[in-house]
Coordinates of C-alpha atoms and ligand atoms in Angstrom, one line a residue:
X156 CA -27.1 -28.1 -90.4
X157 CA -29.7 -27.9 -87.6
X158 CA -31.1 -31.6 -86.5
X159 CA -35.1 -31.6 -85.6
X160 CA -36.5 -33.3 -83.1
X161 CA -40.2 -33.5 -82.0
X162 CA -39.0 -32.7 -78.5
X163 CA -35.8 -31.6 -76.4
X164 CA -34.9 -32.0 -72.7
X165 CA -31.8 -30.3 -71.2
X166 CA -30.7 -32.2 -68.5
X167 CA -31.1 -35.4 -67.0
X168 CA -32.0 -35.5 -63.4
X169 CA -34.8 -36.6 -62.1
X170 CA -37.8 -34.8 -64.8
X171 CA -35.7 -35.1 -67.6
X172 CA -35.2 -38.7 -68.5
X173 CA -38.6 -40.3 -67.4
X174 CA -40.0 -37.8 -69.4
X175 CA -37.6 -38.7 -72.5
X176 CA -39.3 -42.6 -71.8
X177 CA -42.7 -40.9 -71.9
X178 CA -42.0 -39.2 -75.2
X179 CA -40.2 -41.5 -77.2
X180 CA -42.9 -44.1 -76.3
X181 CA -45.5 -42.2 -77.6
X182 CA -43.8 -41.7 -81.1
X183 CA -41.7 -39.1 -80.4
X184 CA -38.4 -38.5 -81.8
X185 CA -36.9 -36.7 -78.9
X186 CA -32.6 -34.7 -77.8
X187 CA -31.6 -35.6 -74.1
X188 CA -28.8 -33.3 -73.4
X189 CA -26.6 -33.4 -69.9
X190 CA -23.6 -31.7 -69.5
X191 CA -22.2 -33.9 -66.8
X192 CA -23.7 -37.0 -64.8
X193 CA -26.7 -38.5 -65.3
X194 CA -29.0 -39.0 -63.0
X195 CA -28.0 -35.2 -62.2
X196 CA -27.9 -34.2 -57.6
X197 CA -30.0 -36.5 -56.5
X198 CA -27.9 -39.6 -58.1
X199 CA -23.8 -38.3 -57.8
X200 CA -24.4 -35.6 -55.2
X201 CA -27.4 -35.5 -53.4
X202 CA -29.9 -38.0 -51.5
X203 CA -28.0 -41.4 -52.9
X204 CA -24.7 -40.7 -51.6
X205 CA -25.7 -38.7 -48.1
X206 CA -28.3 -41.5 -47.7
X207 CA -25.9 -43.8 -47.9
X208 CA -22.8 -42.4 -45.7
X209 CA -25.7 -41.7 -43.4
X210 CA -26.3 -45.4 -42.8
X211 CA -22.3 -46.3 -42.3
X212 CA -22.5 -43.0 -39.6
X213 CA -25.9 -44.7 -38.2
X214 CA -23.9 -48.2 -38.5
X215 CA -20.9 -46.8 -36.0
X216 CA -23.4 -45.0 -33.9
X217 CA -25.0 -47.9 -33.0
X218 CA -21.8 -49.6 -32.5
X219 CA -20.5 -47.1 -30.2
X220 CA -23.6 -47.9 -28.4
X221 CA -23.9 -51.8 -28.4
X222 CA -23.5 -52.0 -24.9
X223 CA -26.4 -50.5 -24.0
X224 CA -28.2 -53.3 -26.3
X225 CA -25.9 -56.1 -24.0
X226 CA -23.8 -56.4 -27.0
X227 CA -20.4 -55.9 -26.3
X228 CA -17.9 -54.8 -29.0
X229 CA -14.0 -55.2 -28.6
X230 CA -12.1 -51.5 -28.5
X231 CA -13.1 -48.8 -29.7
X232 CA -15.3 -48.5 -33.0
X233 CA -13.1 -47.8 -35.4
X234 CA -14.5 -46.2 -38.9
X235 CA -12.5 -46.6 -42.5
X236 CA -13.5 -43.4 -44.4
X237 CA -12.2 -45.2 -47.7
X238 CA -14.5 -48.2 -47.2
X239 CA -17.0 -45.7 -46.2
X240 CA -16.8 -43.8 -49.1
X241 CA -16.6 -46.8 -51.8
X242 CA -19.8 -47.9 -50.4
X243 CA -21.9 -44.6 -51.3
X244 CA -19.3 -44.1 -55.1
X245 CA -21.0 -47.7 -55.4
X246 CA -24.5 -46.7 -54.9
X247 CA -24.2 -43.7 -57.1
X248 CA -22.5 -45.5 -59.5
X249 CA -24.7 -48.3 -60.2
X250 CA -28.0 -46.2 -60.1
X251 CA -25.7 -44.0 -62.2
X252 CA -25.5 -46.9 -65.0
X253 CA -28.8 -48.4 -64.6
X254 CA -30.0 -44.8 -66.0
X255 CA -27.3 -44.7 -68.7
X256 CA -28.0 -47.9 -69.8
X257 CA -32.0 -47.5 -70.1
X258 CA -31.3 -44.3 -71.7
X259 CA -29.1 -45.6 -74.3
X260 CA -32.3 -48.8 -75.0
X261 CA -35.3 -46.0 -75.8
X262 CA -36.0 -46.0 -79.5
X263 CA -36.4 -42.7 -80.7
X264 CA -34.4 -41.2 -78.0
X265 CA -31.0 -39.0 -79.1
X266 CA -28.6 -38.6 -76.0
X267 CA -26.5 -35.7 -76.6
X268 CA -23.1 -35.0 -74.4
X269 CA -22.0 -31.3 -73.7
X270 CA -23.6 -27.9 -72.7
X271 CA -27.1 -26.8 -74.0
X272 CA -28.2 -22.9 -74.5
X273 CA -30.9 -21.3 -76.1
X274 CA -30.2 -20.0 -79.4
X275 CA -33.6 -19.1 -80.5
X276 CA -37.1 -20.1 -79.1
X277 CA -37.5 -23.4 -80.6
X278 CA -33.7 -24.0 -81.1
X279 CA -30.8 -24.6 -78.9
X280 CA -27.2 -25.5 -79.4
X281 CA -25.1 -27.8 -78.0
X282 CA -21.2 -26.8 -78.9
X283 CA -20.9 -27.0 -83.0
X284 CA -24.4 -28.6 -82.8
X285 CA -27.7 -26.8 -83.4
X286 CA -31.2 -28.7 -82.4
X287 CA -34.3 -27.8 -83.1
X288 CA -38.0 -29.0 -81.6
X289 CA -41.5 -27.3 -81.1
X290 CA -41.3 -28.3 -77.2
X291 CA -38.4 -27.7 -75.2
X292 CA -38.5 -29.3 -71.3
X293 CA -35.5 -27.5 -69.4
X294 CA -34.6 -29.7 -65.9
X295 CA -31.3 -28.2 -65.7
X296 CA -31.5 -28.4 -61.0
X297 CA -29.0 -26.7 -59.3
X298 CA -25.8 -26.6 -57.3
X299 CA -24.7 -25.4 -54.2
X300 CA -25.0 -21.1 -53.6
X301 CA -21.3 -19.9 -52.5
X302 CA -22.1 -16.6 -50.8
X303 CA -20.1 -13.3 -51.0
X304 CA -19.1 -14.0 -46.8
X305 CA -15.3 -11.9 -46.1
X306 CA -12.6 -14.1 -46.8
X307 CA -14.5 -17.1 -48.3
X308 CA -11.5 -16.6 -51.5
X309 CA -9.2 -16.8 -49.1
X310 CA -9.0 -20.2 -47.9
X311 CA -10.6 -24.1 -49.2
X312 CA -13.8 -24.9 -48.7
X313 CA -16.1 -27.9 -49.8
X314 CA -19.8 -28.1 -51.1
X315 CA -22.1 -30.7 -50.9
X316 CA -20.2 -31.9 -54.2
X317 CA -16.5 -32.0 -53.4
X318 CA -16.9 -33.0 -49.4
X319 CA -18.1 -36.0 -51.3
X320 CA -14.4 -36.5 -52.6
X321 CA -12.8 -37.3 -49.0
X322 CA -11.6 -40.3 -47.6
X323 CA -10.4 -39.1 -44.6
X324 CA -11.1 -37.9 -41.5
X325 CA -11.4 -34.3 -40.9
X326 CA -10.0 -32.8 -37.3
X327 CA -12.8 -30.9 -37.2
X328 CA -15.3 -29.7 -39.3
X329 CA -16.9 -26.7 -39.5
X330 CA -20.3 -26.7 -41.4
X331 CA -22.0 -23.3 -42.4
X332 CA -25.5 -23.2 -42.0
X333 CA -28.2 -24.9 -39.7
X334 CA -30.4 -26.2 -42.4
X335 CA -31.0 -29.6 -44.0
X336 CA -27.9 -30.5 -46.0
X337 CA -25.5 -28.9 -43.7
X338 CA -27.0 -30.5 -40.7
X339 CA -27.1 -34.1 -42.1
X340 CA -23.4 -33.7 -42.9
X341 CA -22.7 -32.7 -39.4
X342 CA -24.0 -35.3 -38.0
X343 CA -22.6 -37.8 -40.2
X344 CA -19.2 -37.1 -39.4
X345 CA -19.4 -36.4 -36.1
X346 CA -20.6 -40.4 -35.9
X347 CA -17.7 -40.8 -37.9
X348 CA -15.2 -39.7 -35.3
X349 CA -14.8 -35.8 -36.2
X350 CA -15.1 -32.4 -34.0
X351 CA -18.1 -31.0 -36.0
X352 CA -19.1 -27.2 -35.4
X353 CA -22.4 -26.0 -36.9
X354 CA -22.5 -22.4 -37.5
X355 CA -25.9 -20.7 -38.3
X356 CA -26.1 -17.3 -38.9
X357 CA -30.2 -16.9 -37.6
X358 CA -31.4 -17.1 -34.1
X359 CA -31.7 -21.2 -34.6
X360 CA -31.5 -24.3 -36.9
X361 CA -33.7 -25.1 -39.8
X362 CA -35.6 -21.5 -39.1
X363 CA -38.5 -22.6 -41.5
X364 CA -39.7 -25.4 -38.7
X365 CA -41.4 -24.8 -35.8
X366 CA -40.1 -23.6 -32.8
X367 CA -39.8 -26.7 -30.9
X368 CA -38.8 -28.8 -34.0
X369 CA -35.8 -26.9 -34.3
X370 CA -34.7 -26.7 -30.1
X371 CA -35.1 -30.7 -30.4
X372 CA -33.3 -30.9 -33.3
X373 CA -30.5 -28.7 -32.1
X374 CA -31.1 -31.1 -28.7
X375 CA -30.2 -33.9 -30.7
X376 CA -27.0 -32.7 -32.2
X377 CA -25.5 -31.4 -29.4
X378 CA -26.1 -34.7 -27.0
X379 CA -23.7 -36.2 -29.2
X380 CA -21.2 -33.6 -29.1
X381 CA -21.9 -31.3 -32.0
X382 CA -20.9 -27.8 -31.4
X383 CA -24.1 -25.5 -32.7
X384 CA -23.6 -21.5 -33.0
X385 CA -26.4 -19.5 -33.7
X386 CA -26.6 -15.8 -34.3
X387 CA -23.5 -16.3 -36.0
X388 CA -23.3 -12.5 -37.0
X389 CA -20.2 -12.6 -38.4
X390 CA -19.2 -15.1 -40.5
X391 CA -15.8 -14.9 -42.4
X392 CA -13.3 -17.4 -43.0
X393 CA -8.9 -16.9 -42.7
X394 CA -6.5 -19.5 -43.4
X395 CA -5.1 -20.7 -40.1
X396 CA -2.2 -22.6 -39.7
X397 CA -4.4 -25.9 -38.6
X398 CA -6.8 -25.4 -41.6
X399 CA -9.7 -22.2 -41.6
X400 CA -10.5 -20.2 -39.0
X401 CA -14.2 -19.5 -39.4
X402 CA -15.4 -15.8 -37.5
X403 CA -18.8 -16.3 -35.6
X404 CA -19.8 -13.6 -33.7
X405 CA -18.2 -10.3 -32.8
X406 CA -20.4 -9.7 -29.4
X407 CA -20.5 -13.3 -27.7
X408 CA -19.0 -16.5 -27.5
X409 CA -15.7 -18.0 -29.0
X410 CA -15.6 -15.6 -31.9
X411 CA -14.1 -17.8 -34.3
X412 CA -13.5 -21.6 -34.9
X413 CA -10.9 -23.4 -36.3
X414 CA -11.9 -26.2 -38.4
X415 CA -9.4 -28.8 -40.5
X416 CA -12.2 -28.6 -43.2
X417 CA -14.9 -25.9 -43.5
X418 CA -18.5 -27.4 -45.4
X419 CA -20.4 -24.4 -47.3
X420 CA -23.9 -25.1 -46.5
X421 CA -25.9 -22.2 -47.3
X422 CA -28.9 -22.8 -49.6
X423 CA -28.7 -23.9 -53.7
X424 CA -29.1 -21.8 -56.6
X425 CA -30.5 -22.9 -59.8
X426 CA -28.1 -23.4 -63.1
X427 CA -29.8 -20.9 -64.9
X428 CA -27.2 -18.1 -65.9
X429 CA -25.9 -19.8 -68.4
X430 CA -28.5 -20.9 -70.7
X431 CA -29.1 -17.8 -72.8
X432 CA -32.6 -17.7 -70.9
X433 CA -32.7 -14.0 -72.4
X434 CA -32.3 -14.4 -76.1
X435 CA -35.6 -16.2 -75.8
X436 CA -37.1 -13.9 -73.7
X437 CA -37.7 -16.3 -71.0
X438 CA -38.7 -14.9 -67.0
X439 CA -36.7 -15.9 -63.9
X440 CA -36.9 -14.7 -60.9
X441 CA -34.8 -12.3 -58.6
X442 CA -32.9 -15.2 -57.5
X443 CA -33.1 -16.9 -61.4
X444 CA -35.1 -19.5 -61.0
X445 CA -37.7 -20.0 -64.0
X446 CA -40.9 -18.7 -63.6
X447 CA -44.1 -21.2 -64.3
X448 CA -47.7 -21.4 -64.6
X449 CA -49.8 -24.2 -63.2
X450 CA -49.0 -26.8 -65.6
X451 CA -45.0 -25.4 -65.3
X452 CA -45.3 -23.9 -68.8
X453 CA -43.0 -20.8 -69.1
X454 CA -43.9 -17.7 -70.7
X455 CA -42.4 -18.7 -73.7
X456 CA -45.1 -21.0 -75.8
X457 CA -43.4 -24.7 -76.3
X458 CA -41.1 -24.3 -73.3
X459 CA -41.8 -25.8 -69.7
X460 CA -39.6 -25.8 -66.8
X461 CA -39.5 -28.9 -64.4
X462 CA -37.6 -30.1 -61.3
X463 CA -35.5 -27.5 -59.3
X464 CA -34.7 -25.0 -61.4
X465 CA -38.7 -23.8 -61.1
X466 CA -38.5 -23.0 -57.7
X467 CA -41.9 -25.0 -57.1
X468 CA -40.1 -27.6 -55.5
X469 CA -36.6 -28.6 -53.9
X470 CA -36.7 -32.3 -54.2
X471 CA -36.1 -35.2 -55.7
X472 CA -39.7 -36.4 -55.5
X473 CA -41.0 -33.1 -56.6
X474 CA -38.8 -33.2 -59.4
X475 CA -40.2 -36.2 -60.2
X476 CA -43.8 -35.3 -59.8
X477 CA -43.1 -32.5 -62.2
X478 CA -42.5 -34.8 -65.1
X479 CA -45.4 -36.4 -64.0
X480 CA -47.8 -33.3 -64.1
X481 CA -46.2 -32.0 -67.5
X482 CA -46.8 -36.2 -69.5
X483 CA -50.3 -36.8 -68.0
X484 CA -51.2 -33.2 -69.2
X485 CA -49.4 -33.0 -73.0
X486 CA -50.2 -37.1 -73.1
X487 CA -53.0 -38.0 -71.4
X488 CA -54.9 -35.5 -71.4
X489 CA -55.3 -34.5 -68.4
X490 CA -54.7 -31.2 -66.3
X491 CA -52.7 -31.6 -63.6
X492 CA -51.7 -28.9 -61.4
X493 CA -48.3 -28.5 -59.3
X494 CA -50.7 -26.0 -56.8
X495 CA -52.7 -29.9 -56.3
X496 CA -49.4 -31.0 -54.2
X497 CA -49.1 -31.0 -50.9
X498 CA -45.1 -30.5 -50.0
X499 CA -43.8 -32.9 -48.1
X500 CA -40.1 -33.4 -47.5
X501 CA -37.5 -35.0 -44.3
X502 CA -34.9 -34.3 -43.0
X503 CA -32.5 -37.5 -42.3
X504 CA -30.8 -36.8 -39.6
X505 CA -31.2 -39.5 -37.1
X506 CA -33.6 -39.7 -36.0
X507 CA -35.4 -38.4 -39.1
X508 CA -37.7 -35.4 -39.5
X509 CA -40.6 -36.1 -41.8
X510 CA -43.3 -33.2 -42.3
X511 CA -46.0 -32.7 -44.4
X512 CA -48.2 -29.6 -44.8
X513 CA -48.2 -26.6 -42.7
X514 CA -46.7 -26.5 -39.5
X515 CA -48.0 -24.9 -36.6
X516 CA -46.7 -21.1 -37.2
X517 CA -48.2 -21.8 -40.6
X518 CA -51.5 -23.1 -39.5
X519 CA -51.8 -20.6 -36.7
X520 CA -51.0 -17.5 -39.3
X521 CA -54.5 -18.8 -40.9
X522 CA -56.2 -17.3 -38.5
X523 CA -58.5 -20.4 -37.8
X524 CA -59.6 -22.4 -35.3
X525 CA -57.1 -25.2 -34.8
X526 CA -56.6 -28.5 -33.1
X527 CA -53.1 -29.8 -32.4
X528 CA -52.3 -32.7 -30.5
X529 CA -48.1 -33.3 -29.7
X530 CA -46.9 -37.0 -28.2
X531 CA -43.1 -37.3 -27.1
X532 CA -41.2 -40.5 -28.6
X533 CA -40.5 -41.9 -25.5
X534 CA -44.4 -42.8 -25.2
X535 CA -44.0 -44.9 -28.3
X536 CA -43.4 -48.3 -27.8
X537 CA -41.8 -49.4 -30.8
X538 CA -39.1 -46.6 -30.0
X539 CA -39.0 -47.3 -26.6
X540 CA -38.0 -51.1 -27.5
X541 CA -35.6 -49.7 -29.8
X542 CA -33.7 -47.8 -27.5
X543 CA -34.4 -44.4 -29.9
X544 CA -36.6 -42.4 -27.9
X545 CA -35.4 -38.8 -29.0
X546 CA -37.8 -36.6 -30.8
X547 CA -42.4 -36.4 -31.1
X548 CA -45.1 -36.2 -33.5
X549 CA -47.1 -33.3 -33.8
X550 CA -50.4 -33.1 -35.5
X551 CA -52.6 -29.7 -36.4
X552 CA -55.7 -30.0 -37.6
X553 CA -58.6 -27.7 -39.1
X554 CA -61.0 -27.6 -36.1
X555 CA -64.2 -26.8 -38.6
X556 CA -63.7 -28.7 -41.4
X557 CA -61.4 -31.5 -38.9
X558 CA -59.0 -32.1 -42.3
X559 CA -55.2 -32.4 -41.4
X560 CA -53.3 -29.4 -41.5
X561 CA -49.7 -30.6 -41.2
X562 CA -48.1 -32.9 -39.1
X563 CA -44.2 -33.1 -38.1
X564 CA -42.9 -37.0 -36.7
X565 CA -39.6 -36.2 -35.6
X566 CA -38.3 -39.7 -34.2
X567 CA -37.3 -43.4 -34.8
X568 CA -39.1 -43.6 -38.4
X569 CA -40.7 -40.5 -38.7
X570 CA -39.7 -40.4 -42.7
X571 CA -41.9 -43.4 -43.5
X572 CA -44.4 -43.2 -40.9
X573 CA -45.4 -39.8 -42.1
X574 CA -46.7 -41.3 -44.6
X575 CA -50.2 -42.2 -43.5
X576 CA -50.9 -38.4 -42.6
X577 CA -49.8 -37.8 -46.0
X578 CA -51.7 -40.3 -47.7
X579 CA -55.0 -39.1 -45.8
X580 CA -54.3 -34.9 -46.7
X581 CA -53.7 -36.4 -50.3
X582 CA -57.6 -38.2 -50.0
X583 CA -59.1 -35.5 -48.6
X584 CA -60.4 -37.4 -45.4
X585 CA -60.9 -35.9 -42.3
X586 CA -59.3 -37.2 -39.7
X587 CA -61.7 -39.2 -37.8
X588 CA -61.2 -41.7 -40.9
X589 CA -57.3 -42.6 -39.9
X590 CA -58.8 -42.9 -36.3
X591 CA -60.5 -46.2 -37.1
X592 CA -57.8 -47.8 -39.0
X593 CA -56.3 -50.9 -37.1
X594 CA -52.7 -50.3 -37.7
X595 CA -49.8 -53.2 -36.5
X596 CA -48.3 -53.4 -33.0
X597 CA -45.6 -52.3 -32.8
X598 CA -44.9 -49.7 -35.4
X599 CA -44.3 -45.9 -34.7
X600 CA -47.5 -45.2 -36.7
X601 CA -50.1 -47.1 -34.8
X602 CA -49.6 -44.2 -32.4
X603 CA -50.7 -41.5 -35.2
X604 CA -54.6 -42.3 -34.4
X605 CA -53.7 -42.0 -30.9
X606 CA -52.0 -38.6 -31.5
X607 CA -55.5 -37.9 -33.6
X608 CA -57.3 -38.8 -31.0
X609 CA -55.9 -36.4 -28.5
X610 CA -56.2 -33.7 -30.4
X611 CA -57.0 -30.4 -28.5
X612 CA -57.6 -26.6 -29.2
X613 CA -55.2 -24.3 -29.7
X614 CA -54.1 -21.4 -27.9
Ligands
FAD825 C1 -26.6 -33.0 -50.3 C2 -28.0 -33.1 -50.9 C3 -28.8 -34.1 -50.4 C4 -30.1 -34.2 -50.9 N1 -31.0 -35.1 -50.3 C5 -32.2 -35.2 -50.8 C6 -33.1 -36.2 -50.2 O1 -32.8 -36.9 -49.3 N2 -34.4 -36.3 -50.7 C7 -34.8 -35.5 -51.7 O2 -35.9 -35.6 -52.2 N3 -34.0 -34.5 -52.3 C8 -32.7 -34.4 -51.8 N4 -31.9 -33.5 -52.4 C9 -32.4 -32.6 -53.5 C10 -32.4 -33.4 -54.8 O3 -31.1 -33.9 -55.1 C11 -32.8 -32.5 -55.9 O4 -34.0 -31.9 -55.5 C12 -33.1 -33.2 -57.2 O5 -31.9 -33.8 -57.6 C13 -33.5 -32.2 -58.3 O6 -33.7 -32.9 -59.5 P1 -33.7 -32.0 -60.8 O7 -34.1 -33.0 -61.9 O8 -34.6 -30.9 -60.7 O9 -32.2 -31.5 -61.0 P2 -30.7 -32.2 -61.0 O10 -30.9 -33.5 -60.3 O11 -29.9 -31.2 -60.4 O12 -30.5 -32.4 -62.5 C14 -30.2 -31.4 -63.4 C15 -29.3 -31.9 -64.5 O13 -29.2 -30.9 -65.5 C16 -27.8 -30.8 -66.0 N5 -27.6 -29.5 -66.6 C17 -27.6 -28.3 -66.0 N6 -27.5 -27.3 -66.8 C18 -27.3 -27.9 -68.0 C19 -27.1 -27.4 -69.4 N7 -27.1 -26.1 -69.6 N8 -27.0 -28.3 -70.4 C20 -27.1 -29.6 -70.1 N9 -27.3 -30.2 -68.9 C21 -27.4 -29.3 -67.9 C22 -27.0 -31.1 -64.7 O14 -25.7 -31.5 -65.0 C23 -27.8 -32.1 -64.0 O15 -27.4 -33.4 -64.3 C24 -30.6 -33.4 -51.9 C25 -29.7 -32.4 -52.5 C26 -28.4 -32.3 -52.0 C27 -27.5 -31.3 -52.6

């Protein structure tokens, strides 16, 4: 017998269950289905647990370096991978069971265990079970890509998802690929007491960034011992009697490493093969994620797509903001537009990469006239007294219409204090506005209207 419902969500990660609190509160009888965790990447697998073995790697870091601070610590720092690793199962866990719990509270709301697939347009079944509803909200993310590289069968690797399993040390590990998750991972466990290797196979880390983002960056990891190869033509992997021996480059270099542990780091792909996307007739891309309008309405009438598995967004925020764009227009009535957001993400390294907007290449591909104005951390004085001088903010700005291009803070903060060039793109102000605001002493983002205000043509 097929059960009705006034709405259906598969999966619960970050769209899926505020939305199911949005519904059922407006009347709605509504199916959450999840086929493993709630809370989905961003709570078991993603930001909560990397966030969090990124402040025990930040907590010996600073240990190692207490000395500098006159604060003298016995031996050497010594780290306790099982400790570590209870601490971010903890976090996960909890924020795991909050979810769970609210879930399980919402009148109206049916939670439903296993895997969903389209069996029809309006109807979608869940092992015997078959559910029907007139709106159907997929937010079904993504896991971690595991390329076709030579030899990759032949040996074990980990993902962002299993590395997530150890409580011990590796010898040495090997990450593949010079972009965000990879590179927060490498520096984590290099500040845990491993030999970390990056290997990237383009000319330089987090290629998407500018220029000089991505040389301090690489600067950055490196002072502290990381191992980066670039133009790694030729990765492949071999089991080695000491673990994997991961090939580099066949013209330069070492042409291979040899790591205990080797992380696969090399972009996400979303989990849409296997939701009978094509019985219903529904388009995905070349790389299969789900094609959507403005309001992240599918092609099929009754069906939206939110979160990662658009392709509109790779975040936990935009995830987020999705569900917010798809309740304020079917409940509100509103129209809301996911082309109204400006993307913003960071990178949490440490210190932390926060962007917004263009960056310069962006900006300067335009074909305006621009206005960008760069300040190097160590002319911060909150930074300076903080002993974490590493990194600058950049600023580019529309000369004409003087509205805030883009702006990178890599540095002590640079996450948070990004926020007040985000907040003004959001309003629409030109920048002048942000130079009259009175901002505390010392913070790294009283130094934002001085950036503004040294803002100069580019060239
Ligand atoms: C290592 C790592 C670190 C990250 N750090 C950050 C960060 O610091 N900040 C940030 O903003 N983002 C971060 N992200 C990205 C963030 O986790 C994702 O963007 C976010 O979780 C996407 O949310 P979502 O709701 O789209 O999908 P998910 O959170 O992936 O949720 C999808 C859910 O759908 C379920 N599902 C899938 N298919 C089906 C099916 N057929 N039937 C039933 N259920 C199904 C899945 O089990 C899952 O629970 C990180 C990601 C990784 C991997």
């Amino acid at each position: 017998m097929t059960e009705t419902f006034d709405a259906i969500i598969i999966g619960a990660g970050q769209a899926g269950p505020p939305l199911a609190g949005r519904l059922t509160a407006a009347g709605m009888k509504v199916a959450l289905i999840e086929r493993k965790l709630f809370g989905g990447t961003c709570v078991n697998t993603g930001c909560m647990p990397t966030k969090t073995l990124i402040a025990s790697a930040y907590a010996a870091h600073l240990a190692r370096r207490g000395a500098e601070y006159g604060v003298d610590v016995e031996g050497p720092i010594k780290v306790d991978m099982k400790r570590v690793k209870a601490r971010a199962d903890t976090v996960s866990t909890n924020a795991r069971t909050n979810l769970e719990k609210w879930l399980n509270g919402l009148d109206g709301l049916t939670i439903i265990e296993g895997h969903a697939r389209f069996e029809g347009r309006d109807v979608v079944r869940v092992g015997e079970r078959l559910l029907k509803a007139p709106r159907i909200f997929i937010n079904v993310g993504g896991r971690a890509s595991v390329p076709d590289m030579p030899g990759v069968d032949t040996v074990d690797y980990l993902t962002n998802t299993s590395i997530l399993r150890l409580d011990t040390l590796p010898r040495h590990l090997v990450v593949v690929g010079g972009s965000y998750i990879g590179l927060e991972f490498a520096q984590m466990y290099r500040r845990f007491g491993a030999e970390v290797t990056v290997v990237e196979k383009g000319p330089r880390l987090i290629a998407r960034e500018d220029e000089d983002v991505s040389e301090a960056v690489r600067n950055i990891l490196t002072d502290e011992g990381i191992m980066v190869r670039t133009n790694a033509t030729c990765i492949g992997f071999k089991p080695h009697p000491n673990g994997v021996a991961v090939d580099i480059d066949c013209t330069s270099g070492e042409p291979f490493a040899v790591g205990s542990h080797v992380l696969l780091a090399v972009g996400r792909r979303p989990n849409t093969d296997d939701l009978g996307l094509d019985t219903v007739g529904i388009m995905v891309d070349a790389r299969g994620y789900i094609g959507v309008d403005d309001s992240l309405a599918t092609n099929v009438h009754g069906i939206w797509a939110l979160g990662d598995c658009n392709g509109r967004g790779a975040f936990t925020h935009t995830s987020y903001n999705d569900y917010e764009i798809v309740a304020a227009n079917l409940l509100d009535g509103k129209s809301r537009r996911v082309s109204d957001r400006i993307p913003a993400y960071a990178l949490y390294i440490d210190p932390p990469l926060g962007r917004v907007g263009m960056s310069e290449a962006e900006a300067a591909r335009m074909g305006r006239d621009l206005l960008v104005s760069k300040r190097p951390m160590t002319r911060v004085g909150r930074a300076i007294e903080k002993g974490e001088t590493k990194g600058f903010m950049k600023i580019v700005a529309d000369a004409e219409t003087k509205q805030i291009l883009g702006a990178a803070i890599l540095g002590l903060n640079g996450d948070e204090a990004l926020h007040g060039i985000l907040d003004m793109m959001n309003a629409k102000a030109a920048y002048p506005v942000l130079q009259w605001a009175v901002p505390i002493h010392p913070t790294v983002s009283e130094l934002i209207p001085t950036v503004l205000g040294d803002l100069k043509p580019f060239n």
